Coordinates of C-alpha atoms in Angstrom, one line a residue:
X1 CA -46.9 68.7 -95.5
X2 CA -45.1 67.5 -98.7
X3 CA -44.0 64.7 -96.7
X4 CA -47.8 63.3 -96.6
X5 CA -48.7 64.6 -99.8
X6 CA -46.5 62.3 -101.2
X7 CA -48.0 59.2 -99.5
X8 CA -51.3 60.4 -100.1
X9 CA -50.1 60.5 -104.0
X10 CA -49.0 57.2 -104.1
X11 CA -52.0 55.9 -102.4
X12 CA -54.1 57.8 -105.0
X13 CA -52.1 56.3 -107.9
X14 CA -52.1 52.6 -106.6
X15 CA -55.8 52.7 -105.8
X16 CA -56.0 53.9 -109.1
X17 CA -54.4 50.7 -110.6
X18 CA -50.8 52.0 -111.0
X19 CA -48.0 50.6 -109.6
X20 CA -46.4 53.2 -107.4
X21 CA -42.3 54.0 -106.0
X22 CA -41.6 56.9 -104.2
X23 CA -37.8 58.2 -104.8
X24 CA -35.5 59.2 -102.0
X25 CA -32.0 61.0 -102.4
X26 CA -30.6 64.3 -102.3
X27 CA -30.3 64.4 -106.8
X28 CA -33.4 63.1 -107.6
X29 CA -35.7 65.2 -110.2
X30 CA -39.0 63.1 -109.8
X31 CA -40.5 62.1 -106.2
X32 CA -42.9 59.4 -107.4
X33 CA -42.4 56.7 -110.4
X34 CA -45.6 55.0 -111.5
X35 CA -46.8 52.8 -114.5
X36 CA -49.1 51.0 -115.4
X37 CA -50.0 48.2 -118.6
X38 CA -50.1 51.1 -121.2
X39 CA -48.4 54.1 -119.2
X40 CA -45.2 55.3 -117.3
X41 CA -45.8 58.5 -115.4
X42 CA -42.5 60.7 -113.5
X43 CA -44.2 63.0 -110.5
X44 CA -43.3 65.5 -108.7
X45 CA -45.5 66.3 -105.9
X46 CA -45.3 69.5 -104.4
X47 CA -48.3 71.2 -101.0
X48 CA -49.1 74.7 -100.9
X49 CA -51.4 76.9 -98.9
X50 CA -52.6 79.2 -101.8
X51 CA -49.7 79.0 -104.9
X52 CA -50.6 77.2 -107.8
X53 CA -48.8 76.3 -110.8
X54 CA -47.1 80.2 -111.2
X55 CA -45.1 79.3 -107.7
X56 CA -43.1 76.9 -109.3
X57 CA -42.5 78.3 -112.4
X58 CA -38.8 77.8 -112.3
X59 CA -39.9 73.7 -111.5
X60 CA -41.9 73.9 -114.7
X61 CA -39.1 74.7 -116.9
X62 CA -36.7 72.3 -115.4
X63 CA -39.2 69.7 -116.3
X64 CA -40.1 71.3 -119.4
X65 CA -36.4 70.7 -120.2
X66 CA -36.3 67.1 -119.6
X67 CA -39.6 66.4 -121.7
X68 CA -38.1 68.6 -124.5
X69 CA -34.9 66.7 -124.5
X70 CA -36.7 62.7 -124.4
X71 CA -34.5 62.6 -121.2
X72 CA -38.0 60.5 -119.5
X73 CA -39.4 57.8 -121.2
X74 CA -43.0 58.6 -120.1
X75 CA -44.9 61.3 -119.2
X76 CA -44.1 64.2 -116.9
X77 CA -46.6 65.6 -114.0
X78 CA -46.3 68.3 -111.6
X79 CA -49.0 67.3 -108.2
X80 CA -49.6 70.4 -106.1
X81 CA -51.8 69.2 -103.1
X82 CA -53.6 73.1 -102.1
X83 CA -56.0 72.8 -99.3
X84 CA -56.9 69.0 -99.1
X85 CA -57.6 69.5 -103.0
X86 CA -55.0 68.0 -106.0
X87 CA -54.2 70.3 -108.9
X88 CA -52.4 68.0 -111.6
X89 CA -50.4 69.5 -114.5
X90 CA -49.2 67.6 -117.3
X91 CA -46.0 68.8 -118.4
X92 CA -44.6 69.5 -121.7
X93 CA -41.8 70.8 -123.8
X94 CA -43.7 74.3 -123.5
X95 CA -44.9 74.6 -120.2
X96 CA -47.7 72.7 -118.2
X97 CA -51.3 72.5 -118.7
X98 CA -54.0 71.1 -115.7
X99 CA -54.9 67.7 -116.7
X100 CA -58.8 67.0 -116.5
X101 CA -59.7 65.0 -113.1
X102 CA -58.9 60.7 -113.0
X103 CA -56.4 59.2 -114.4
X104 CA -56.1 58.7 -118.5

């Protein structure tokens, strides 16, 4: 399921007018790359049946790290596709907060 939930991301984000590269390999941290003009955006794109942003709590703070340290030029996103439905959490140095619906 995560598998399609990150094609179904990337065809989200390049129908939204982003340009959109999915990441392969073993030691990557982000599963999806995507800018635009005015915005660079690192995802990681995660399914679940019922588990929202408290199952991958220990995700959070490995990204939390990264945004706290300015080790990502852009900004940071945690996708969690739950029942056909997209959660989307913005993620910062403290922790992530559910970003309002579109694309800003």
């Amino acid at each position: 399921m995560t598998r399609v939930a990150k094609y179904a991301a990337q065809s989200l984000l390049r129908s939204s007018g982003y340009s959109a590269e999915k990441i392969t390999g073993m030691s990557r941290i982000f599963d999806i790359i995507a800018w635009d003009r005015d915005r660079i955006l690192g995802l990681v794109i995660r399914s679940s049946k019922s588990k929202g942003v408290t199952g991958f709590t220990s995700l959070v703070s490995d990204l939390s790290g990264i945004g706290q340290n300015r080790l990502f030029p852009g900004d940071i996103e945690l996708w969690i596709l739950i029942s056909r439905e997209w959660r989307r959490y913005r993620v910062l140095p403290g922790g992530a907060m559910l970003c309002p619906g579109g694309f800003a």
